[in-house]
PDB file of C-alpha atoms and ligand atoms in Angstrom:
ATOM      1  CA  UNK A   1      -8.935 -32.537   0.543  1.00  0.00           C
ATOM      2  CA  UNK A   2      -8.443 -29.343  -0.906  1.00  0.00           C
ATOM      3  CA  UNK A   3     -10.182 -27.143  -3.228  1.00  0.00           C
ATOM      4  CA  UNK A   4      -8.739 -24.563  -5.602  1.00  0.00           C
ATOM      5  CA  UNK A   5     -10.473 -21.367  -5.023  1.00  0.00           C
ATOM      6  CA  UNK A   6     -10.337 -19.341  -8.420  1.00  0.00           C
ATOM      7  CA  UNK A   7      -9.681 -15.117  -7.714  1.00  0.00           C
ATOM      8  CA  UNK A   8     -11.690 -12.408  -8.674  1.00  0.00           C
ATOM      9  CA  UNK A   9     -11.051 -10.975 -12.423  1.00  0.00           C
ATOM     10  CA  UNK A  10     -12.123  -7.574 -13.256  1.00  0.00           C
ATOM     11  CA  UNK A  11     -15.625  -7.303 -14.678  1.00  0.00           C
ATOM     12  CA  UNK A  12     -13.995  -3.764 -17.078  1.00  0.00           C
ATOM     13  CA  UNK A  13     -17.255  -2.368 -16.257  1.00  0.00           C
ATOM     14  CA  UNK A  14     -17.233   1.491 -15.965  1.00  0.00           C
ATOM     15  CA  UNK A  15     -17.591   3.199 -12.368  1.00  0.00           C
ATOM     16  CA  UNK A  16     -20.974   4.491 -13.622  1.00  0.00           C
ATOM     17  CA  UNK A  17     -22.129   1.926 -14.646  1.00  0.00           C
ATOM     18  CA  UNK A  18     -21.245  -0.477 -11.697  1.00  0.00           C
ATOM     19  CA  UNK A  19     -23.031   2.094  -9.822  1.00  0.00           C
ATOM     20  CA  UNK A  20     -25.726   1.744 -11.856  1.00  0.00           C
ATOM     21  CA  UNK A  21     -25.890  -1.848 -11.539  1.00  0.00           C
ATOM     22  CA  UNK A  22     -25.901  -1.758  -7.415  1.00  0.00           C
ATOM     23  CA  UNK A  23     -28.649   0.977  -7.083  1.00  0.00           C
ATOM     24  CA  UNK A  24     -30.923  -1.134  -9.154  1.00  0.00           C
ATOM     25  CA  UNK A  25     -29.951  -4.156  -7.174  1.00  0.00           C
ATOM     26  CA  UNK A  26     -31.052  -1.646  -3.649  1.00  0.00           C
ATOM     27  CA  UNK A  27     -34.193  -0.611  -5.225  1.00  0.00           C
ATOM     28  CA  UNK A  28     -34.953  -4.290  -6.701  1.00  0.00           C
ATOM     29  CA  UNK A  29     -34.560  -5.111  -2.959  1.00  0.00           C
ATOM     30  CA  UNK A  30     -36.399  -2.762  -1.692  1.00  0.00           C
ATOM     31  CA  UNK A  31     -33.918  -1.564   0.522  1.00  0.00           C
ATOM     32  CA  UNK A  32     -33.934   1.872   2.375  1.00  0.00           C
ATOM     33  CA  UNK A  33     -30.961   4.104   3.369  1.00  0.00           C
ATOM     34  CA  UNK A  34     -29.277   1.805   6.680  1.00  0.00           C
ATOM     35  CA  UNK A  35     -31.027  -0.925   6.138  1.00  0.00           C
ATOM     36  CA  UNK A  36     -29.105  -4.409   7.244  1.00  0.00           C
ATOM     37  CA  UNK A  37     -27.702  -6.074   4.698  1.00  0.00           C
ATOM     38  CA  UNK A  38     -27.405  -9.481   6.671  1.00  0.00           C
ATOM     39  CA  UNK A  39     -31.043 -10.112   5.568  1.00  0.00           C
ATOM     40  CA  UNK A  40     -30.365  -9.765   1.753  1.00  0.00           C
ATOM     41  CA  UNK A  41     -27.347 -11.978   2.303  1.00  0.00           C
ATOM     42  CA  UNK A  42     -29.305 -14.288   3.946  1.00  0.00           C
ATOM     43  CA  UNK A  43     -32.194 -14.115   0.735  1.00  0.00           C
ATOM     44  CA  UNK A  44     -29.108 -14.820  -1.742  1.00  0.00           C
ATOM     45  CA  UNK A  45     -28.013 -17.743  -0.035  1.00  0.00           C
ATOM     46  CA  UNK A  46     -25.075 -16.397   1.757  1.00  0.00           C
ATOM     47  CA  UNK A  47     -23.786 -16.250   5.122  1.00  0.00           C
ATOM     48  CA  UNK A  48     -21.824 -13.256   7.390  1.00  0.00           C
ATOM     49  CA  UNK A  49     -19.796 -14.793   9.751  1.00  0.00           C
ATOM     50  CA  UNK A  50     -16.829 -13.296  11.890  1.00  0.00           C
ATOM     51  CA  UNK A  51     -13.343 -14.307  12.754  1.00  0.00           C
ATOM     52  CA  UNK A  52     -11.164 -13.199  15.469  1.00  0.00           C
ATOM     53  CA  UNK A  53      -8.341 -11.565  13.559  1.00  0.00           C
ATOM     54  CA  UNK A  54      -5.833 -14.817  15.660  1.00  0.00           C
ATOM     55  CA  UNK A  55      -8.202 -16.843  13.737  1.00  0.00           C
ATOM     56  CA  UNK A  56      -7.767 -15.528   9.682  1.00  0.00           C
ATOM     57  CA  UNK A  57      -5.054 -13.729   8.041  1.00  0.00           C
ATOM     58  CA  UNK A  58      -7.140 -11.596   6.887  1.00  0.00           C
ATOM     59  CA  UNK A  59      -6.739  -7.964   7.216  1.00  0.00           C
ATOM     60  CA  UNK A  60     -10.783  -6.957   6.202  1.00  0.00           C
ATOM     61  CA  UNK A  61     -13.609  -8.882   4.590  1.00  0.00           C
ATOM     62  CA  UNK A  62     -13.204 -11.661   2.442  1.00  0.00           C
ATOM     63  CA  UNK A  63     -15.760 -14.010   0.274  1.00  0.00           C
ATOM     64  CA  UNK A  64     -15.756 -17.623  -0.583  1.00  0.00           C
ATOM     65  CA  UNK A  65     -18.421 -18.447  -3.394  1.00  0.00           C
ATOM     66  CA  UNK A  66     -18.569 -22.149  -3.445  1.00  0.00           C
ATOM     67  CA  UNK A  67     -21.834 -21.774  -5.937  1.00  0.00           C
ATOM     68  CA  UNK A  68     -24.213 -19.641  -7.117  1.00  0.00           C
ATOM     69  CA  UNK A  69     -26.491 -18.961  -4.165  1.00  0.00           C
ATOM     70  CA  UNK A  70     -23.834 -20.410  -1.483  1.00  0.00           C
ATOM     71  CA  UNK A  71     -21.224 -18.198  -0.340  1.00  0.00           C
ATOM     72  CA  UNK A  72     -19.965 -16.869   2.946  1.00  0.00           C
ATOM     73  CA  UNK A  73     -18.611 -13.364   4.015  1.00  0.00           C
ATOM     74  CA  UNK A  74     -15.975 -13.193   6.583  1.00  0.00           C
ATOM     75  CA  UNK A  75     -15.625 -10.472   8.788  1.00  0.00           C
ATOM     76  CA  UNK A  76     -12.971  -9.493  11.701  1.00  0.00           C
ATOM     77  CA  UNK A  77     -14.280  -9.175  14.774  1.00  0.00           C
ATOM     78  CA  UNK A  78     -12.904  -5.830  15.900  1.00  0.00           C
ATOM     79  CA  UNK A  79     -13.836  -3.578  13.543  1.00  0.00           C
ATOM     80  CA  UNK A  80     -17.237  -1.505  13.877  1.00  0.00           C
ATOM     81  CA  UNK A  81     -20.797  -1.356  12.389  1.00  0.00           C
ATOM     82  CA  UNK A  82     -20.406   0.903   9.149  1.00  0.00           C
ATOM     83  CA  UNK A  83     -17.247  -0.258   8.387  1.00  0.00           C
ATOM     84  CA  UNK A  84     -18.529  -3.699   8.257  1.00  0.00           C
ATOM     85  CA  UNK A  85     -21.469  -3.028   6.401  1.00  0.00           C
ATOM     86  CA  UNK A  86     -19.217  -1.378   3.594  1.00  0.00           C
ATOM     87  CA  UNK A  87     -17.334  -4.585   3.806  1.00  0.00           C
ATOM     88  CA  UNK A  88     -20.406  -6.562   3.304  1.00  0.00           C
ATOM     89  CA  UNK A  89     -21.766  -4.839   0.400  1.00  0.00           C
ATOM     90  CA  UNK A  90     -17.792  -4.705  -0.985  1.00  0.00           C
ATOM     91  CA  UNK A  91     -18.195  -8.657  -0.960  1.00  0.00           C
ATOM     92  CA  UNK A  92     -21.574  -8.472  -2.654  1.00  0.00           C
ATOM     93  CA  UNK A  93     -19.703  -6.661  -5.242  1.00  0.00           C
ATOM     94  CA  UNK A  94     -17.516  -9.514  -6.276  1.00  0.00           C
ATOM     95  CA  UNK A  95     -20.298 -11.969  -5.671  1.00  0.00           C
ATOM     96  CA  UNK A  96     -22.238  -9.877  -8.249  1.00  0.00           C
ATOM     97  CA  UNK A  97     -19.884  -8.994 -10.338  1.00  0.00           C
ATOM     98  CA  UNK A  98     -16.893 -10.730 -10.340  1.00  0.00           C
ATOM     99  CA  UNK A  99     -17.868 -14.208  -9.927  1.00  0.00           C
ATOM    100  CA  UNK A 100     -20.496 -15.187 -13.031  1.00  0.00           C
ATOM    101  CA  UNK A 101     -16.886 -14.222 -14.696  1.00  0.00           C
ATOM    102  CA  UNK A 102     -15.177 -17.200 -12.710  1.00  0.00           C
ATOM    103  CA  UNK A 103     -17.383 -19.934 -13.216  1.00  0.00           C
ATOM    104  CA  UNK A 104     -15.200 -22.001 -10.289  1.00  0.00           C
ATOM    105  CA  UNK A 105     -15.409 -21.937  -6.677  1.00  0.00           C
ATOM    106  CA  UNK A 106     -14.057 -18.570  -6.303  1.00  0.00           C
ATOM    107  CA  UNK A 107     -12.077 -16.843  -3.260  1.00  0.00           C
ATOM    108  CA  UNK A 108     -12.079 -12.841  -3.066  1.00  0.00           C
ATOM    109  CA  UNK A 109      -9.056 -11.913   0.080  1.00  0.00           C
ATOM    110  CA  UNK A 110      -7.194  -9.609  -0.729  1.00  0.00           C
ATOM    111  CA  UNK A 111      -8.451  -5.846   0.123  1.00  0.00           C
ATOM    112  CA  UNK A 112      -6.277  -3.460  -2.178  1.00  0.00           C
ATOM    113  CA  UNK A 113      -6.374  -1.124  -4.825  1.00  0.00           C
ATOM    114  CA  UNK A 114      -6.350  -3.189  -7.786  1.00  0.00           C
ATOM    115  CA  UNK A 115      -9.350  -3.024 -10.212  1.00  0.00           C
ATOM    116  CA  UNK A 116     -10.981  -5.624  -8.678  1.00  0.00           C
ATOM    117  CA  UNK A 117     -11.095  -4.136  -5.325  1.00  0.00           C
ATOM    118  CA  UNK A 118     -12.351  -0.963  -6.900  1.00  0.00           C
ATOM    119  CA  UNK A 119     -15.313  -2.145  -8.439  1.00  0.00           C
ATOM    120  CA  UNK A 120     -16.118  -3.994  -5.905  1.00  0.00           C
ATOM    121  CA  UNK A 121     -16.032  -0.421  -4.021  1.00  0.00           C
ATOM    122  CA  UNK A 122     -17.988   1.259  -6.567  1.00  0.00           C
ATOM    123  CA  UNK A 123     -20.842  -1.599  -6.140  1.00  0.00           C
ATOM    124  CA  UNK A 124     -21.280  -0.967  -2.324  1.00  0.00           C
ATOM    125  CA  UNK A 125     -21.125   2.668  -2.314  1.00  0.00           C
ATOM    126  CA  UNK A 126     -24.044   2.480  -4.990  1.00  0.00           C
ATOM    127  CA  UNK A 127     -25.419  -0.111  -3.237  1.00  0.00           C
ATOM    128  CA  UNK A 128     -25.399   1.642   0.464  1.00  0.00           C
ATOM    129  CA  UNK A 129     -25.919   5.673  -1.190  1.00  0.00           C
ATOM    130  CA  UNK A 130     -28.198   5.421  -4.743  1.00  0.00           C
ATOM    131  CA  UNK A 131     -27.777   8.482  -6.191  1.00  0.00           C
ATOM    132  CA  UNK A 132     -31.704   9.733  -6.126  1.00  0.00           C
ATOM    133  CA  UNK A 133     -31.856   8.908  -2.060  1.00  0.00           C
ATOM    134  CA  UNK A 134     -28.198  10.584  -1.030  1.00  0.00           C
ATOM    135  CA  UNK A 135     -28.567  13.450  -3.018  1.00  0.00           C
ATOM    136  CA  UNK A 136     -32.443  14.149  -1.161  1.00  0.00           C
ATOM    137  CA  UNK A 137     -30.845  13.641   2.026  1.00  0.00           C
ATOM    138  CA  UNK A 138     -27.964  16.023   0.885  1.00  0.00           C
ATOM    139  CA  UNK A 139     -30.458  18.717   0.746  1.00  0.00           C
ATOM    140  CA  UNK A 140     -32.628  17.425   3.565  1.00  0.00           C
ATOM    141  CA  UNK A 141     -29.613  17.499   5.819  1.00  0.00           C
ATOM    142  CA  UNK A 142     -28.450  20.644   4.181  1.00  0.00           C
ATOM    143  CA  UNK A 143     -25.057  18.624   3.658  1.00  0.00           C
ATOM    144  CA  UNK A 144     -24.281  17.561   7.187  1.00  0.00           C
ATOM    145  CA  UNK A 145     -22.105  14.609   6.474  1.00  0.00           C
ATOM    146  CA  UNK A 146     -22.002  13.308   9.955  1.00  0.00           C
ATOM    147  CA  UNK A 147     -25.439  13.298   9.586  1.00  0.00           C
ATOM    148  CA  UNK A 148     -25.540  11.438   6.278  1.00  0.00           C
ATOM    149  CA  UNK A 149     -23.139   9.003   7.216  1.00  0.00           C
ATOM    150  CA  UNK A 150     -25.246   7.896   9.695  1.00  0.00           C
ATOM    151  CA  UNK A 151     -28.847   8.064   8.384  1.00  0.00           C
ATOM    152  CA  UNK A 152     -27.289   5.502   5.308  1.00  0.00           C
ATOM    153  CA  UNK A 153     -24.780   3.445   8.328  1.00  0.00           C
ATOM    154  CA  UNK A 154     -21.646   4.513   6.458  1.00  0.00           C
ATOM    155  CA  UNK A 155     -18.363   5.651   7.740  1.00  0.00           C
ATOM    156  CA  UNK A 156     -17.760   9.439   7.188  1.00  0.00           C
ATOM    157  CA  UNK A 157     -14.889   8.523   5.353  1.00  0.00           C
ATOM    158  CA  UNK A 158     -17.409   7.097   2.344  1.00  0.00           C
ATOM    159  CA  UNK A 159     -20.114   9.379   2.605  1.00  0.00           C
ATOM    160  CA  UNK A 160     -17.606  12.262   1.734  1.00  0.00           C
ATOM    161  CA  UNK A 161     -16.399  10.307  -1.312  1.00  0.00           C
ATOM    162  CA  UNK A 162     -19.983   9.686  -2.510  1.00  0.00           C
ATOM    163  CA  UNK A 163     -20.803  13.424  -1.785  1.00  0.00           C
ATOM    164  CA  UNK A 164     -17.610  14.343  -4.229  1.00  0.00           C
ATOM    165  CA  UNK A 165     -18.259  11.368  -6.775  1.00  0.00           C
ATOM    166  CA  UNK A 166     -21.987  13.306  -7.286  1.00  0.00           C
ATOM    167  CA  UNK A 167     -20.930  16.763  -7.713  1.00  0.00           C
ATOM    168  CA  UNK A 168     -22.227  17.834  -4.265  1.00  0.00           C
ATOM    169  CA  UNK A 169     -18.892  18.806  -2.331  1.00  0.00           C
TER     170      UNK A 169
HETATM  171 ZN1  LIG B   1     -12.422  -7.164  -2.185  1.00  0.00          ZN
END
């Protein structure tokens, strides 16, 4: 037996307000900057589980919604915390966005630079670094991005982007 798995459309939302969407989501949830997300995953009715790379073709993260409230995120094995936590809140993205569009059991794999996969960036980088709490810690940390990066569990890579996306590099 075999299900079809529908993919992700595009939501057409603007990067703002996708943003906007995930920060109210973080401060709906109460969540502070590094905070796990496995708990929040857990509270929607999803799952994080990991695959040896032998085991998936899958290059990064991937989600399988089967419902609303029932979905699991896979993760590879090898790859370390902050990446995987951007991966995690990347999946949350299409959960969130992408799939009240599909309506189906839907299947997000792929991990490119299509529209999709951008707002489902856009979600988790509002989602890990609101706006209000990055730009304090900016200041705090008198722009230390090593710093940042780790205070909100992010790779440097992201924290730099986010730093740029608000004006403050
Ligand atoms: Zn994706």
């Amino acid at each position: 037996m075999s299900v079809n798995y529908a993919s992700p459309s595009p939501c057409n939302a603007g990067k703002a307000a996708i943003m906007a969407a995930a920060e109210k989501f973080a401060r709906d949830a109460e969540m502070q900057p590094g905070d796990p997300l496995e708990a929040i995953v857990e509270r929607l009715g999803g799952r994080v589980c990991y695959k040896a790379l032998d085991d998936a073709d899958l290059e990064d993260g991937s989600i399988v919604v089967e419902e609303q409230g029932k979905f699991t995120i896979t993760l590879p094995t090898y790859t370390g915390a902050a990446r995987d936590r951007f991966t995690i809140a990347h999946e949350l993205g299409h959960y969130f966005l992408h799939y009240p569009r599909c309506c189906a059991p839907m299947a997000a794999k792929r991990y490119g630079s299509d529209r999709v996969e951008w707002e489902a960036n856009w979600f988790a980088a509002g989602l890990l670094m609101p706006s209000a709490q990055f730009q304090a810690a900016f200041e705090t940390h008198a722009g230390d991005i090593t710093k940042l990066a780790a205070l909100f569990g992010v790779s440097l890579q992201a924290a730099t982007i986010r730093a740029q996306g608000l004006g403050l590099l």
